[in-house]
Coordinates of C-alpha atoms in Angstrom, one line a residue:
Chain A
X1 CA -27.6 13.6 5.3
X2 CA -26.2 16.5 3.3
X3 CA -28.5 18.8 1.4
X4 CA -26.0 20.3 -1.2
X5 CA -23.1 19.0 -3.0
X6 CA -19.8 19.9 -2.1
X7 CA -17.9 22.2 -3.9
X8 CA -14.7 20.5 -5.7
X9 CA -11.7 21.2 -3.5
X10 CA -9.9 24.4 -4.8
X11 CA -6.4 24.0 -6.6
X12 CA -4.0 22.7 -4.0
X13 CA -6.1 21.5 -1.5
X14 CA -7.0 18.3 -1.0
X15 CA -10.4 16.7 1.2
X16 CA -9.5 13.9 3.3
X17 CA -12.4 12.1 4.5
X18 CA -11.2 9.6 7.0
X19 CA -14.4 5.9 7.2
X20 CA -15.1 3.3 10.0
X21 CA -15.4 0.6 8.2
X22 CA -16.5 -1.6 11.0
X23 CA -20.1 -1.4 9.9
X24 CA -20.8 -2.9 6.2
X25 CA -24.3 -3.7 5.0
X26 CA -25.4 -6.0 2.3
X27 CA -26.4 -3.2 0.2
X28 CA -22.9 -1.8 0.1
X29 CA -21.8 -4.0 -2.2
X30 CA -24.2 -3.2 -4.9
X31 CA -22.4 0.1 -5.4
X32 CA -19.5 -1.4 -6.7
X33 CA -18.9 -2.3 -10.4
X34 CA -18.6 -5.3 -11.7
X35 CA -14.7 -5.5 -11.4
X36 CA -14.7 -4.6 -8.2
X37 CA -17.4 -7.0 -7.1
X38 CA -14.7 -9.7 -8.5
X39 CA -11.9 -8.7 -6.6
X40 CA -13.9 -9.0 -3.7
X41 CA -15.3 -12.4 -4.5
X42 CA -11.7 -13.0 -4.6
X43 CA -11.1 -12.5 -0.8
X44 CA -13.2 -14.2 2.2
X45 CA -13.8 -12.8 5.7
X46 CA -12.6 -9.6 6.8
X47 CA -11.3 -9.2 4.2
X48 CA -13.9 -9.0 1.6
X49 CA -15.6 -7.0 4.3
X50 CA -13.3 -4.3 4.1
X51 CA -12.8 -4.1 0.7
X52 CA -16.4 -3.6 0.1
X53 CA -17.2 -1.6 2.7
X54 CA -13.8 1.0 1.7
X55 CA -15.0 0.8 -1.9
X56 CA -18.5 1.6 -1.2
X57 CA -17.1 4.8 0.8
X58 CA -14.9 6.3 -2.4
X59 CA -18.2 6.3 -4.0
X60 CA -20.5 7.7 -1.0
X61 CA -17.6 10.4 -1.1
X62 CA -17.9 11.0 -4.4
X63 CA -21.3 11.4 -4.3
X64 CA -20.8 13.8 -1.5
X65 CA -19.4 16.2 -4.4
X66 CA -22.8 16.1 -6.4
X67 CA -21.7 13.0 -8.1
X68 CA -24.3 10.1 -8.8
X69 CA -22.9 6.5 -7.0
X70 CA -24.7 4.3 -9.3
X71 CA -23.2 0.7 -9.0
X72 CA -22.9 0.8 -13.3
X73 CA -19.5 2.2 -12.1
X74 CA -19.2 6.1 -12.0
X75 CA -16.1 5.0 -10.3
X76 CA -13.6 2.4 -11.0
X77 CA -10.6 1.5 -8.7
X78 CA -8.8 -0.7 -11.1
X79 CA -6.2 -2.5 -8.5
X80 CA -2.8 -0.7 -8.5
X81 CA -4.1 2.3 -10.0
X82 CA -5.8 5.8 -8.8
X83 CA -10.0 5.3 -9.2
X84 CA -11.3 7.8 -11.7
X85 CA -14.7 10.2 -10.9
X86 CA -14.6 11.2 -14.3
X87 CA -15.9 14.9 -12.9
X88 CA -12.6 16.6 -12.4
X89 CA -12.2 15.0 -9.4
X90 CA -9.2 13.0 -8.2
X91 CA -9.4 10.1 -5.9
X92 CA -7.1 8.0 -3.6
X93 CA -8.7 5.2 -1.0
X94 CA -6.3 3.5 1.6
X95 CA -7.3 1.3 4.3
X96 CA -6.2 -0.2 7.0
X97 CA -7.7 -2.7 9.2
X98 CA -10.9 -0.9 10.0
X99 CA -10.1 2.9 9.3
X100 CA -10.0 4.5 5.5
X101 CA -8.8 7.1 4.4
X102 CA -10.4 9.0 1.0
X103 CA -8.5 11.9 -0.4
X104 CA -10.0 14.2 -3.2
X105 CA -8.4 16.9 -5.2
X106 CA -8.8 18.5 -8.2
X107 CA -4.8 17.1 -9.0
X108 CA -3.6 13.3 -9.0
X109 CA -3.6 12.9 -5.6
X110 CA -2.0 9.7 -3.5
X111 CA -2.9 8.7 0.4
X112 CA -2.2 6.3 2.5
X113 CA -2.2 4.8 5.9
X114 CA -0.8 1.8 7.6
X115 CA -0.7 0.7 11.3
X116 CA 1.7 1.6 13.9
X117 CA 4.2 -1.8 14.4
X118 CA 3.2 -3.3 17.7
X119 CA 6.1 -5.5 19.1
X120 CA 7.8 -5.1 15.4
X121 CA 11.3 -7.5 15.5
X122 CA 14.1 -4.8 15.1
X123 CA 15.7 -7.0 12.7
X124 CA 12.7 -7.2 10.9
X125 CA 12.3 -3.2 10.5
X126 CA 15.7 -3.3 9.8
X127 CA 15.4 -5.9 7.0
X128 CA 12.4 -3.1 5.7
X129 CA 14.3 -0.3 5.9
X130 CA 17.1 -1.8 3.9
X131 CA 15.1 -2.7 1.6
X132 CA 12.6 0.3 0.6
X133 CA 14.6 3.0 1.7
X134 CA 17.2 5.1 -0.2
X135 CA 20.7 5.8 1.2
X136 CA 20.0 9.0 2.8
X137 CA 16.8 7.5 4.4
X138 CA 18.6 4.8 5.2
X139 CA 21.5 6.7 6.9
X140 CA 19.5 8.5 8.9
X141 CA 17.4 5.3 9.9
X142 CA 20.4 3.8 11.3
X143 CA 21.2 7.4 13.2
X144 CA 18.0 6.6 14.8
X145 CA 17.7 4.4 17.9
X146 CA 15.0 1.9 18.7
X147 CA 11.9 1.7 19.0
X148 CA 12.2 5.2 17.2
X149 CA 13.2 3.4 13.8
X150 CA 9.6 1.5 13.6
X151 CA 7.8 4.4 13.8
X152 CA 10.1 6.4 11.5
X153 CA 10.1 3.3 9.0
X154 CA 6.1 3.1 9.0
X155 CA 6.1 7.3 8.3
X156 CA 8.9 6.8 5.2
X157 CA 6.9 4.1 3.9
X158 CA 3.1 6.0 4.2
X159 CA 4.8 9.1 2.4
X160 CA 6.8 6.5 -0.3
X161 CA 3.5 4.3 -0.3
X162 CA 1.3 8.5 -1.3
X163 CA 4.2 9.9 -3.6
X164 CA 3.6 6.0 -6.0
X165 CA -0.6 6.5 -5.8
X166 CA 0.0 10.0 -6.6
X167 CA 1.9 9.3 -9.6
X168 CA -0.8 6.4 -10.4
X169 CA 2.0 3.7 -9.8
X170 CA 1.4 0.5 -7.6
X171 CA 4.4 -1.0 -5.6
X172 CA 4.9 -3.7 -8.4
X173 CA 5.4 -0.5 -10.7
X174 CA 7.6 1.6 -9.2
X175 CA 11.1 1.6 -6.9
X176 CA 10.2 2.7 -3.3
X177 CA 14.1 3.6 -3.0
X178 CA 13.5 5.7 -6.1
X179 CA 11.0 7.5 -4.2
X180 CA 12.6 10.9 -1.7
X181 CA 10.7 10.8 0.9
X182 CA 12.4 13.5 3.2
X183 CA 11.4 16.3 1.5
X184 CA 7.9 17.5 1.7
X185 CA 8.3 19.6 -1.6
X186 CA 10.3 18.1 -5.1
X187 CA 9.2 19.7 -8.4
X188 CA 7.2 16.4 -9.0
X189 CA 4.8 16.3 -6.0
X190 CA 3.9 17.7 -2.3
X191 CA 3.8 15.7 0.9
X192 CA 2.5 15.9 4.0
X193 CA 1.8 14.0 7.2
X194 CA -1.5 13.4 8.5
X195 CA -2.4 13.6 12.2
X196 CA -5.0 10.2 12.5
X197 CA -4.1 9.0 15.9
X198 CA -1.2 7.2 18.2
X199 CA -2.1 3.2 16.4
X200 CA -2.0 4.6 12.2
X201 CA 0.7 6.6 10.5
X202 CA -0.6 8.0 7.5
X203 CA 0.3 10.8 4.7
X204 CA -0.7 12.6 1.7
X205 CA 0.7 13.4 -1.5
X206 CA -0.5 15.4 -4.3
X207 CA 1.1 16.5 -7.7
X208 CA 0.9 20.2 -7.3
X209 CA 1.6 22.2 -4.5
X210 CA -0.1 21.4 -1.5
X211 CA -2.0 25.0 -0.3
X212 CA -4.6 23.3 2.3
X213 CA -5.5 20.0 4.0
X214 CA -9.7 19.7 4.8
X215 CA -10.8 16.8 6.9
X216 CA -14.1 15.7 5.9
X217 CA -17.1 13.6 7.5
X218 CA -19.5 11.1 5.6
Chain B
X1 CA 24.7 -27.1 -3.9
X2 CA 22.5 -23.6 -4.0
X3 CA 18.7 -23.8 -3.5
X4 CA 16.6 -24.1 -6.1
X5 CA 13.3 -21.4 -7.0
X6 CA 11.3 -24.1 -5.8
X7 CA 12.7 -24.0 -2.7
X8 CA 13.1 -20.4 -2.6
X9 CA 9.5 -20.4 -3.1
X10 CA 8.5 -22.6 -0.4
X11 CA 10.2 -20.2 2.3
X12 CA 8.4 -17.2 0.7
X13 CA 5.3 -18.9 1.0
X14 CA 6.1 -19.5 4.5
X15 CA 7.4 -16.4 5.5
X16 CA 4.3 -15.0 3.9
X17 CA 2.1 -16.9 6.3
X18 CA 3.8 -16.3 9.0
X19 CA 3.5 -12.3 8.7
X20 CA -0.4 -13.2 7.8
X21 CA -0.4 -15.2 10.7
X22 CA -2.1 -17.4 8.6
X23 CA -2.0 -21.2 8.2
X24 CA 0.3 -22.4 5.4
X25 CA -1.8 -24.7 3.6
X26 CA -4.6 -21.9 3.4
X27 CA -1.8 -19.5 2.3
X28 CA -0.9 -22.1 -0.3
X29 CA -5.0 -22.9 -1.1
X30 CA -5.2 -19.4 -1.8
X31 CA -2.1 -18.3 -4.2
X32 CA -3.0 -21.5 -5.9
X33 CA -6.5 -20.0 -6.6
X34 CA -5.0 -16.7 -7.6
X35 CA -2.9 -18.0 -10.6
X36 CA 0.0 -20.0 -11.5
X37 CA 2.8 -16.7 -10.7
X38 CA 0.9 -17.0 -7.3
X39 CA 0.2 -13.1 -7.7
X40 CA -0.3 -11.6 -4.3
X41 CA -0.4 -8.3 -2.9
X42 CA 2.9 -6.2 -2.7
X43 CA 2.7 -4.7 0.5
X44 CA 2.7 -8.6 1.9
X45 CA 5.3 -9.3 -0.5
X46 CA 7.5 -6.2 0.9
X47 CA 6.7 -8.0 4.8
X48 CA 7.8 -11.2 3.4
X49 CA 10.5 -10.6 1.0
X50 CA 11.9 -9.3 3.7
X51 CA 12.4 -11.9 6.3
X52 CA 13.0 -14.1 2.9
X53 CA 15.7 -11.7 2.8
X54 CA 17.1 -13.0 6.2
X55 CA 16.6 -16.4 6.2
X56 CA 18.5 -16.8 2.7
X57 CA 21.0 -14.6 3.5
X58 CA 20.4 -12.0 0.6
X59 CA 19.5 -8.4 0.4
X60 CA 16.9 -7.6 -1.6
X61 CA 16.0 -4.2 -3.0
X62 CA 12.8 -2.5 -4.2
X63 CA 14.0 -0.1 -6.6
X64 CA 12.8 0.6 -10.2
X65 CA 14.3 -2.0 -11.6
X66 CA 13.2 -4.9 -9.5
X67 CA 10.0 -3.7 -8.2
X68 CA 7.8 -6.2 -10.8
X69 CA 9.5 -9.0 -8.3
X70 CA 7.2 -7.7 -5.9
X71 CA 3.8 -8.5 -8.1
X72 CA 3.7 -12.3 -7.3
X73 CA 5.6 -14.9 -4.7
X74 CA 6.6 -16.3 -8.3
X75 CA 8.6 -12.8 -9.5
X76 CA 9.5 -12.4 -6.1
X77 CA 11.1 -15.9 -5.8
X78 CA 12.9 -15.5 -8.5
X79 CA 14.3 -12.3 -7.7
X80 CA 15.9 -14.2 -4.5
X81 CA 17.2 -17.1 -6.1
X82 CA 18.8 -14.9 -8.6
X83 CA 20.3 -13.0 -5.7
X84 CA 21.5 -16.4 -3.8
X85 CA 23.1 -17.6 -7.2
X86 CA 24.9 -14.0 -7.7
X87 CA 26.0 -14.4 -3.7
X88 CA 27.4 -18.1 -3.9
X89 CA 29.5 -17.0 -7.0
X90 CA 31.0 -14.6 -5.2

């Protein structure tokens, strides 16, 4: 149990607080606010599972930082957009399967994780990578021979996937072909990769210079 | 004679199922449920717009302009057919 709140991240760096998700109590969902606890009405199984247990984590996160996790809804994670601490904090929450990832900064921060692609169709990756990628990317995906593309694919689309949540845009809102994801520094935002093991891909992306990356545990 | 969005629709609710690994009609029970522009969630709309992509001979494009096609399997259909229509008159 931690005895002190953490201090807010300093300018530039960002907290990334990678949850199992595997374990998800009954009490969990009572930490989540009303809208929340709709969307996940909305989905059955694991699925509801996971959402509420990755929901109840942004706010055991958040509370990590000094912040009360009353289920009234300190934090709200309207769907498609960045959830909001209200503290100066910034928040992004990706999951996938059972693994989260939370990242904080004091900027608009975007992360996100997906899974390595396990006996992916190449035609398939291809169809992807024609699809979300610009023409550079997409160049150099072609340049690239197989199996290498999947994984290259999967690391474009985790940067494209952190550059939108950064911005506080959903895939229905914005272009992923729009999105350079090549470069780890633009005027608009930061990137960087995130080392979370051989089966996820994952990166980071915040709207201000990235200075330092800070893994964190609940 | 070019398909038609209902059809269109039909494969992208298939397709969708398929990368699910779901069964269809509880793919169809639950987009029902959501809505009548069957809104779903874009990353399985990417997965399955793009093997739409393939099977209707089309290339589809998530930029800017396009990307609300990928905030239902309605939008999203719709998209396609638009792109089959533009292909057969070419």
């Amino acid at each position: 149990m931690r005895l002190s709140p953490l201090p807010h991240p300093p300018t530039g760096a960002i907290d990334v607080w990678p949850v199992a998700l595997a374990e998800c109590t009954h009490a969990a969902v009572r930490l989540l606010a009303p809208e929340e606890r709709s969307r996940a009405d909305r989905r059955s199984g694991e699925a509801r599972r996971r959402f509420i247990a990755s929901h109840a984590a942004l706010r055991r996160v958040v509370a990590a930082y000094g912040r009360r996790t009353a289920h009234a809804g300190d934090v709200v994670a309207a769907y498609g957009r960045p959830p909001r601490a209200g503290c100066g904090l910034e928040l992004s929450l990706t999951h996938c399967g059972d693994l989260a990832l939370v990242g904080v900064a004091t900027a608009p921060v975007g992360v996100d994780v997906e899974s390595v692609l396990a006996d992916a169709d190449p035609d398939h990756v291809a169809d992807l990578a024609e699809m979300t990628l610009g023409d550079e990317e997409f160049q150099r995906f072609r340049m690239t021979p197989w199996p290498m593309q999947q994984t290259m694919w999967v690391r474009l689309f985790v940067r494209k996937e952190a550059c939108l949540k950064a911005q506080g845009h959903g895939l229905a809102d914005a272009g992923l072909t729009d999105i350079d994801a090549l470069d780890d520094e633009t005027t608009e935002r930061s990137l960087r990769d995130l080392a979370i093991g051989s089966d996820h891909v994952a990166a980071v992306a915040l709207r201000s210079p990235i200075t330092a990356i800070r893994w964190r545990e609940l | 004679m070019t398909v038609t969005v209902e059809e269109v629709t039909e494969v992208v609710i298939a397709c969708l199922a398929e990368k699910k690994g779901a069964d269809l009609d509880a793919i169809k029970d639950e987009l029902a449920a959501a809505g009548p522009e069957f809104p779903y969630d874009s990353q399985w709309l990417v997965s399955a717009g793009a093997t739409a992509s393939r099977r209707l001979d089309v290339k589809l494009k998530h930029a800017k302009r396009n990307a609300r096609a990928f905030r239902s399997v309605g939008a999203l259909s719709r998209y396609i057919h638009e792109l089959v229509i533009e292909r057969e008159a070419a």
